Amino acid sequence: MSPYISPLFSITMIMSVMLISSSGHWVFMWLGLELGTLAFIPILVWWHSSLEVEATVKYFIVQAMAAAVFFLGGMVSLSGDFMGGVNQLMGNIGDMMIMLAVVTKLGLAPFHYWVVDVVQGLNYIPGAVLLTWQKVPGLAVLTQLATCNNSSMLLLFGMVSALVGGLGGLGQTQMRKLLAFSSISHLGWLVVGCVAGSLLGLSYFTLYVVLSIPLFSILHMLNGGHLNQLRTGLMFNPLMSVLLGVGFLSLGGLPPFFGFFGKWLLLTHFVGQLLLGVSVVLITGTLISLFYYLRVSYLCIVVLGPQQIMSGLNWRKMQLSGLMSGLLVLNMLGLFLVGGASCLPK
Amino acid sequence: MNHLVLGYVGLVIGVIVTKKSMVWRVGQVGSVLLMLPATVLVNMNMTISNVSYMMTSDFVSLGLTVLSIWLLPLMLLASQQHMVSESLIYQRVFVGCQVFLTGALVLAFMASDLLLFYIAFESTLLPTLMLITRWGAQKERYQAGTYFMFFTLVGSLPLLICLIGQYQMVGSLALDLSYEGVFQLSYLVNFWWVGCILAFLVKLPLYGVHLWLPKAHVEAPIAGSMVLAGVLLKLGGYGMMRVSLMWGATAMLSSEVFLALALWGIVVMGGICLRQTDLKSLIAYSSVGHMALVVGGVLTGVAWGYNGAMVLMIAHGLVSSCLFCLANLWYERSSTRNLSGSRGLIMIFPLISSGWFLMSLMNMALPPAINLFGELVAMVALYNWSPYSIVYMSLGAVLTAAYSLYLFGMSQWGNTMKNYKNLYTITSREYLLTTLHLVPAIYLIFYLGLMF
């Protein structure tokens, strides 16, 4: 595919989000979601490998089905306007269908099965876009829906998602699957944050992007899929390897690092709104997921691999851009920067 | 006292950037120099002093802060030998880890806000984990590191929720306020109290949640063992004192379960120690037994209990750290910690045997050691809580004396094994190390007022 075409797709993806967030009617939201999906699909098959094509087809089927349910839900809700007595009921059913469709599109917990398989088939960069930017259209719809009376259902999905993200990643040895489960777990926090207040969800989402993009791009440059391949890093490129390991711990939300800041922020609001049970479940999910983050960082920070090994990772050739290393340093020192900023005179 | 923490940050940077031959010297000299600002701490106010932004020190934090500052150069001294074969970058990271760890500990002990305390408490996890899992000897160190992390994290996440909840209800997490009246009405207060102290009970550790500690000690290098036994366990005792001072007597009702576990732990740990065959493992289990008395002292909620627990923590910090050093000193020469393989050391290293002697006696709380003072005071508080507890405490004291004697007798007396060929002599560095543990332990006998 000609590289000159790619701006068309990426701009369309951005425009779709703007369309959704600036519209108050479900038809335009549906339109935005469909546009975003369609513009993303050519990017998914950029390298034309058979795995990618398979993943793309899976992605397309799920998204198209969810969009159909979305449209149906909109029609049901619309039909409620023309019937006298059952208006409220039909409206509720319609809202519920729309919500379930959006949740499927996002890959929240009971509907998360496609995420792992699709991400496993993709390259890291399209995978990163899928797990970060492609959440934005769905979340923009959810924040508008969460004000309705179905927010308790969203809370439930969020909790299940945090737990599933933690439990699912425990046995994984594939980097991409691990990152997918990590993303599911974070999505749980994110959705509960969106219910508690849309700005909270936005802050947490920004934090997740800042934390995960450097990890995705390092893994892309390393071009390795299996967890065991990481253990050569400490010998070939110790600094980068340590930064990668610490970045994973930060993504897991271990306190001295930046990732803890998002959890702290959200927890403060959850406890303030008396969502105690929800916070306990979310924290439990995070704790479980910390087990696999810790395993990755063992490989990056602690384990010394054998001297002669054909790992196939390009640790030595790796160059970091200033932006990426800045983000990684932010991961390590972020909480102290926040503390330092709070020391400044107001 | 922000400048003290900034000093440790500067020392980490100094260790990372200094030239090759200076890494250890910068670490050691810098950490000794950082004792100078710490001398400001030792002014004998019973009240709050040295207030600065988010940090302060008072009579609860003073002793433990000085202890952690004191132990840093000793840790560096102790681990110099086994690090010479490592490459330069690892030596830098190793020293940097320890300095960072001590800075986090000082921050934890001097934080005037509970959430800052929580963050510093958790910041100590990663450097300790790296010490255990990167520089440990066997491959079981990964399991030990995972145990260490997850016991602490599972314990401390309820603490986070409880702290945030308290902040939402009261509007402040300042240490020096009492929140007794605020919570009195709610039946939730017992859950809240348990959530608050669970992290500290795991960290101390209480009998029943202590499984991570012997594993971590056995796998850790000497610096890790020293800082674990010396200061990290004391974070738990310190946090419990803080939280219970804030909450007053309101929440003490639910702590009887923990008191019972602690009393039982004293006896059981004494029994377990008598059956150990590994030097480090024995000392680690004896820490659990001693810390059980600290739990008992604090949870009785009376002034004698707090004082006894504080003295006991400082005494135990010096004594167990020195015992680990002595064990490691033998381990570096013989590559074994097995008790049946290390006998008759008094014939090989006669002078260092006096160190073993004094430290074993202090460990069993023989008069006039400060351990005895701490144990007696804590026992009085426990007796006041329930007279029946004297059964467990006296049994525990007998068992403590028994395993200390067992440790000393097995390692020092008897026939020397013939199969050790390359036992080089004790260096002056190692004599200095032992002396620097002994001096404060003996000095404090004459100046008990320094601790409470």
JSON list of N, CA and C in Angstrom, two decimals, chain A residues 104-148:
[
{"chain": "A", "resi": 104, "resn": "THR", "atom": "N", "xyz": [-18.90, -4.17, 23.66]},
{"chain": "A", "resi": 104, "resn": "THR", "atom": "CA", "xyz": [-18.27, -5.18, 22.79]},
{"chain": "A", "resi": 104, "resn": "THR", "atom": "C", "xyz": [-17.19, -4.56, 21.93]},
{"chain": "A", "resi": 105, "resn": "LYS", "atom": "N", "xyz": [-17.50, -3.37, 21.40]},
{"chain": "A", "resi": 105, "resn": "LYS", "atom": "CA", "xyz": [-16.50, -2.70, 20.57]},
{"chain": "A", "resi": 105, "resn": "LYS", "atom": "C", "xyz": [-15.25, -2.38, 21.35]},
{"chain": "A", "resi": 106, "resn": "LEU", "atom": "N", "xyz": [-15.42, -2.02, 22.63]},
{"chain": "A", "resi": 106, "resn": "LEU", "atom": "CA", "xyz": [-14.25, -1.71, 23.45]},
{"chain": "A", "resi": 106, "resn": "LEU", "atom": "C", "xyz": [-13.49, -2.95, 23.85]},
{"chain": "A", "resi": 107, "resn": "GLY", "atom": "N", "xyz": [-14.22, -4.06, 24.00]},
{"chain": "A", "resi": 107, "resn": "GLY", "atom": "CA", "xyz": [-13.56, -5.27, 24.50]},
{"chain": "A", "resi": 107, "resn": "GLY", "atom": "C", "xyz": [-13.54, -5.32, 26.01]},
{"chain": "A", "resi": 108, "resn": "LEU", "atom": "N", "xyz": [-14.62, -4.86, 26.64]},
{"chain": "A", "resi": 108, "resn": "LEU", "atom": "CA", "xyz": [-14.71, -4.95, 28.09]},
{"chain": "A", "resi": 108, "resn": "LEU", "atom": "C", "xyz": [-15.04, -6.39, 28.47]},
{"chain": "A", "resi": 109, "resn": "ALA", "atom": "N", "xyz": [-14.87, -6.71, 29.75]},
{"chain": "A", "resi": 109, "resn": "ALA", "atom": "CA", "xyz": [-14.65, -8.09, 30.16]},
{"chain": "A", "resi": 109, "resn": "ALA", "atom": "C", "xyz": [-15.55, -9.20, 29.62]},
{"chain": "A", "resi": 110, "resn": "PRO", "atom": "N", "xyz": [-16.86, -9.21, 29.78]},
{"chain": "A", "resi": 110, "resn": "PRO", "atom": "CA", "xyz": [-17.50, -10.43, 29.29]},
{"chain": "A", "resi": 110, "resn": "PRO", "atom": "C", "xyz": [-17.42, -10.53, 27.77]},
{"chain": "A", "resi": 111, "resn": "PHE", "atom": "N", "xyz": [-17.06, -9.45, 27.10]},
{"chain": "A", "resi": 111, "resn": "PHE", "atom": "CA", "xyz": [-16.99, -9.46, 25.63]},
{"chain": "A", "resi": 111, "resn": "PHE", "atom": "C", "xyz": [-15.56, -9.20, 25.16]},
{"chain": "A", "resi": 112, "resn": "HIS", "atom": "N", "xyz": [-14.61, -9.76, 25.90]},
{"chain": "A", "resi": 112, "resn": "HIS", "atom": "CA", "xyz": [-13.23, -9.36, 25.65]},
{"chain": "A", "resi": 112, "resn": "HIS", "atom": "C", "xyz": [-12.46, -10.37, 24.80]},
{"chain": "A", "resi": 113, "resn": "TYR", "atom": "N", "xyz": [-13.11, -11.47, 24.42]},
{"chain": "A", "resi": 113, "resn": "TYR", "atom": "CA", "xyz": [-12.33, -12.57, 23.85]},
{"chain": "A", "resi": 113, "resn": "TYR", "atom": "C", "xyz": [-11.63, -12.21, 22.55]},
{"chain": "A", "resi": 114, "resn": "TRP", "atom": "N", "xyz": [-12.25, -11.32, 21.77]},
{"chain": "A", "resi": 114, "resn": "TRP", "atom": "CA", "xyz": [-11.63, -10.98, 20.49]},
{"chain": "A", "resi": 114, "resn": "TRP", "atom": "C", "xyz": [-10.34, -10.20, 20.66]},
{"chain": "A", "resi": 115, "resn": "VAL", "atom": "N", "xyz": [-10.23, -9.41, 21.74]},
{"chain": "A", "resi": 115, "resn": "VAL", "atom": "CA", "xyz": [-9.09, -8.49, 21.88]},
{"chain": "A", "resi": 115, "resn": "VAL", "atom": "C", "xyz": [-7.77, -9.26, 21.87]},
{"chain": "A", "resi": 116, "resn": "VAL", "atom": "N", "xyz": [-7.72, -10.32, 22.67]},
{"chain": "A", "resi": 116, "resn": "VAL", "atom": "CA", "xyz": [-6.46, -11.04, 22.85]},
{"chain": "A", "resi": 116, "resn": "VAL", "atom": "C", "xyz": [-6.02, -11.66, 21.53]},
{"chain": "A", "resi": 117, "resn": "ASP", "atom": "N", "xyz": [-6.97, -12.31, 20.83]},
{"chain": "A", "resi": 117, "resn": "ASP", "atom": "CA", "xyz": [-6.60, -12.96, 19.58]},
{"chain": "A", "resi": 117, "resn": "ASP", "atom": "C", "xyz": [-6.18, -11.96, 18.51]},
{"chain": "A", "resi": 118, "resn": "VAL", "atom": "N", "xyz": [-6.91, -10.85, 18.45]},
{"chain": "A", "resi": 118, "resn": "VAL", "atom": "CA", "xyz": [-6.59, -9.86, 17.42]},
{"chain": "A", "resi": 118, "resn": "VAL", "atom": "C", "xyz": [-5.21, -9.26, 17.68]},
{"chain": "A", "resi": 119, "resn": "VAL", "atom": "N", "xyz": [-4.93, -8.90, 18.94]},
{"chain": "A", "resi": 119, "resn": "VAL", "atom": "CA", "xyz": [-3.65, -8.26, 19.24]},
{"chain": "A", "resi": 119, "resn": "VAL", "atom": "C", "xyz": [-2.51, -9.24, 19.01]},
{"chain": "A", "resi": 120, "resn": "GLN", "atom": "N", "xyz": [-2.74, -10.52, 19.30]},
{"chain": "A", "resi": 120, "resn": "GLN", "atom": "CA", "xyz": [-1.69, -11.50, 19.09]},
{"chain": "A", "resi": 120, "resn": "GLN", "atom": "C", "xyz": [-1.29, -11.61, 17.63]},
{"chain": "A", "resi": 121, "resn": "GLY", "atom": "N", "xyz": [-2.25, -11.40, 16.73]},
{"chain": "A", "resi": 121, "resn": "GLY", "atom": "CA", "xyz": [-1.94, -11.50, 15.31]},
{"chain": "A", "resi": 121, "resn": "GLY", "atom": "C", "xyz": [-1.29, -10.27, 14.73]},
{"chain": "A", "resi": 122, "resn": "LEU", "atom": "N", "xyz": [-1.39, -9.15, 15.42]},
{"chain": "A", "resi": 122, "resn": "LEU", "atom": "CA", "xyz": [-0.94, -7.88, 14.82]},
{"chain": "A", "resi": 122, "resn": "LEU", "atom": "C", "xyz": [0.51, -7.58, 15.16]},
{"chain": "A", "resi": 123, "resn": "ASN", "atom": "N", "xyz": [1.06, -6.59, 14.47]},
{"chain": "A", "resi": 123, "resn": "ASN", "atom": "CA", "xyz": [2.34, -6.03, 14.86]},
{"chain": "A", "resi": 123, "resn": "ASN", "atom": "C", "xyz": [2.13, -5.13, 16.07]},
{"chain": "A", "resi": 124, "resn": "TYR", "atom": "N", "xyz": [3.28, -4.71, 16.69]},
{"chain": "A", "resi": 124, "resn": "TYR", "atom": "CA", "xyz": [3.13, -3.93, 17.91]},
{"chain": "A", "resi": 124, "resn": "TYR", "atom": "C", "xyz": [2.50, -2.58, 17.68]},
{"chain": "A", "resi": 125, "resn": "ILE", "atom": "N", "xyz": [2.85, -1.91, 16.57]},
{"chain": "A", "resi": 125, "resn": "ILE", "atom": "CA", "xyz": [2.37, -0.54, 16.40]},
{"chain": "A", "resi": 125, "resn": "ILE", "atom": "C", "xyz": [0.86, -0.51, 16.13]},
{"chain": "A", "resi": 126, "resn": "PRO", "atom": "N", "xyz": [0.35, -1.32, 15.15]},
{"chain": "A", "resi": 126, "resn": "PRO", "atom": "CA", "xyz": [-1.11, -1.37, 15.03]},
{"chain": "A", "resi": 126, "resn": "PRO", "atom": "C", "xyz": [-1.78, -1.86, 16.31]},
{"chain": "A", "resi": 127, "resn": "GLY", "atom": "N", "xyz": [-1.10, -2.78, 17.03]},
{"chain": "A", "resi": 127, "resn": "GLY", "atom": "CA", "xyz": [-1.65, -3.25, 18.30]},
{"chain": "A", "resi": 127, "resn": "GLY", "atom": "C", "xyz": [-1.77, -2.11, 19.29]},
{"chain": "A", "resi": 128, "resn": "ALA", "atom": "N", "xyz": [-0.72, -1.26, 19.34]},
{"chain": "A", "resi": 128, "resn": "ALA", "atom": "CA", "xyz": [-0.77, -0.13, 20.26]},
{"chain": "A", "resi": 128, "resn": "ALA", "atom": "C", "xyz": [-1.90, 0.81, 19.90]},
{"chain": "A", "resi": 129, "resn": "VAL", "atom": "N", "xyz": [-2.08, 1.04, 18.58]},
{"chain": "A", "resi": 129, "resn": "VAL", "atom": "CA", "xyz": [-3.18, 1.94, 18.18]},
{"chain": "A", "resi": 129, "resn": "VAL", "atom": "C", "xyz": [-4.52, 1.32, 18.55]},
{"chain": "A", "resi": 130, "resn": "LEU", "atom": "N", "xyz": [-4.62, 0.00, 18.36]},
{"chain": "A", "resi": 130, "resn": "LEU", "atom": "CA", "xyz": [-5.87, -0.68, 18.70]},
{"chain": "A", "resi": 130, "resn": "LEU", "atom": "C", "xyz": [-6.18, -0.55, 20.18]},
{"chain": "A", "resi": 131, "resn": "LEU", "atom": "N", "xyz": [-5.13, -0.69, 21.02]},
{"chain": "A", "resi": 131, "resn": "LEU", "atom": "CA", "xyz": [-5.37, -0.70, 22.46]},
{"chain": "A", "resi": 131, "resn": "LEU", "atom": "C", "xyz": [-5.43, 0.69, 23.06]},
{"chain": "A", "resi": 132, "resn": "THR", "atom": "N", "xyz": [-4.97, 1.69, 22.33]},
{"chain": "A", "resi": 132, "resn": "THR", "atom": "CA", "xyz": [-5.07, 3.05, 22.90]},
{"chain": "A", "resi": 132, "resn": "THR", "atom": "C", "xyz": [-6.07, 3.91, 22.13]},
{"chain": "A", "resi": 133, "resn": "TRP", "atom": "N", "xyz": [-5.72, 4.28, 20.89]},
{"chain": "A", "resi": 133, "resn": "TRP", "atom": "CA", "xyz": [-6.54, 5.27, 20.22]},
{"chain": "A", "resi": 133, "resn": "TRP", "atom": "C", "xyz": [-7.92, 4.73, 19.87]},
{"chain": "A", "resi": 134, "resn": "GLN", "atom": "N", "xyz": [-7.99, 3.45, 19.50]},
{"chain": "A", "resi": 134, "resn": "GLN", "atom": "CA", "xyz": [-9.29, 2.93, 19.09]},
{"chain": "A", "resi": 134, "resn": "GLN", "atom": "C", "xyz": [-10.27, 2.78, 20.25]},
{"chain": "A", "resi": 135, "resn": "LYS", "atom": "N", "xyz": [-9.79, 2.99, 21.49]},
{"chain": "A", "resi": 135, "resn": "LYS", "atom": "CA", "xyz": [-10.72, 2.99, 22.62]},
{"chain": "A", "resi": 135, "resn": "LYS", "atom": "C", "xyz": [-11.48, 4.31, 22.68]},
{"chain": "A", "resi": 136, "resn": "VAL", "atom": "N", "xyz": [-10.89, 5.36, 22.08]},
{"chain": "A", "resi": 136, "resn": "VAL", "atom": "CA", "xyz": [-11.47, 6.69, 22.29]},
{"chain": "A", "resi": 136, "resn": "VAL", "atom": "C", "xyz": [-12.90, 6.81, 21.78]},
{"chain": "A", "resi": 137, "resn": "PRO", "atom": "N", "xyz": [-13.23, 6.34, 20.54]},
{"chain": "A", "resi": 137, "resn": "PRO", "atom": "CA", "xyz": [-14.62, 6.49, 20.09]},
{"chain": "A", "resi": 137, "resn": "PRO", "atom": "C", "xyz": [-15.61, 5.81, 21.03]},
{"chain": "A", "resi": 138, "resn": "GLY", "atom": "N", "xyz": [-15.30, 4.57, 21.42]},
{"chain": "A", "resi": 138, "resn": "GLY", "atom": "CA", "xyz": [-16.20, 3.86, 22.32]},
{"chain": "A", "resi": 138, "resn": "GLY", "atom": "C", "xyz": [-16.36, 4.58, 23.64]},
{"chain": "A", "resi": 139, "resn": "LEU", "atom": "N", "xyz": [-15.23, 5.07, 24.19]},
{"chain": "A", "resi": 139, "resn": "LEU", "atom": "CA", "xyz": [-15.31, 5.75, 25.48]},
{"chain": "A", "resi": 139, "resn": "LEU", "atom": "C", "xyz": [-16.07, 7.05, 25.38]},
{"chain": "A", "resi": 140, "resn": "ALA", "atom": "N", "xyz": [-15.95, 7.72, 24.19]},
{"chain": "A", "resi": 140, "resn": "ALA", "atom": "CA", "xyz": [-16.70, 8.97, 24.02]},
{"chain": "A", "resi": 140, "resn": "ALA", "atom": "C", "xyz": [-18.19, 8.68, 24.06]},
{"chain": "A", "resi": 141, "resn": "VAL", "atom": "N", "xyz": [-18.63, 7.55, 23.48]},
{"chain": "A", "resi": 141, "resn": "VAL", "atom": "CA", "xyz": [-20.05, 7.19, 23.56]},
{"chain": "A", "resi": 141, "resn": "VAL", "atom": "C", "xyz": [-20.42, 6.83, 25.00]},
{"chain": "A", "resi": 142, "resn": "LEU", "atom": "N", "xyz": [-19.53, 6.05, 25.64]},
{"chain": "A", "resi": 142, "resn": "LEU", "atom": "CA", "xyz": [-19.85, 5.57, 27.00]},
{"chain": "A", "resi": 142, "resn": "LEU", "atom": "C", "xyz": [-20.01, 6.72, 27.98]},
{"chain": "A", "resi": 143, "resn": "THR", "atom": "N", "xyz": [-19.15, 7.72, 27.88]},
{"chain": "A", "resi": 143, "resn": "THR", "atom": "CA", "xyz": [-19.26, 8.82, 28.83]},
{"chain": "A", "resi": 143, "resn": "THR", "atom": "C", "xyz": [-20.60, 9.53, 28.70]},
{"chain": "A", "resi": 144, "resn": "GLN", "atom": "N", "xyz": [-21.17, 9.51, 27.46]},
{"chain": "A", "resi": 144, "resn": "GLN", "atom": "CA", "xyz": [-22.49, 10.13, 27.32]},
{"chain": "A", "resi": 144, "resn": "GLN", "atom": "C", "xyz": [-23.58, 9.20, 27.81]},
{"chain": "A", "resi": 145, "resn": "LEU", "atom": "N", "xyz": [-23.35, 7.88, 27.71]},
{"chain": "A", "resi": 145, "resn": "LEU", "atom": "CA", "xyz": [-24.36, 6.92, 28.16]},
{"chain": "A", "resi": 145, "resn": "LEU", "atom": "C", "xyz": [-24.33, 6.74, 29.68]},
{"chain": "A", "resi": 146, "resn": "ALA", "atom": "N", "xyz": [-23.17, 6.96, 30.28]},
{"chain": "A", "resi": 146, "resn": "ALA", "atom": "CA", "xyz": [-23.00, 6.60, 31.68]},
{"chain": "A", "resi": 146, "resn": "ALA", "atom": "C", "xyz": [-23.86, 7.44, 32.59]},
{"chain": "A", "resi": 147, "resn": "THR", "atom": "N", "xyz": [-24.40, 8.54, 32.08]},
{"chain": "A", "resi": 147, "resn": "THR", "atom": "CA", "xyz": [-25.26, 9.35, 32.93]},
{"chain": "A", "resi": 147, "resn": "THR", "atom": "C", "xyz": [-26.64, 8.72, 33.08]},
{"chain": "A", "resi": 148, "resn": "CYS", "atom": "N", "xyz": [-26.93, 7.73, 32.25]},
{"chain": "A", "resi": 148, "resn": "CYS", "atom": "CA", "xyz": [-28.25, 7.10, 32.32]},
{"chain": "A", "resi": 148, "resn": "CYS", "atom": "C", "xyz": [-28.30, 6.13, 33.50]}
]
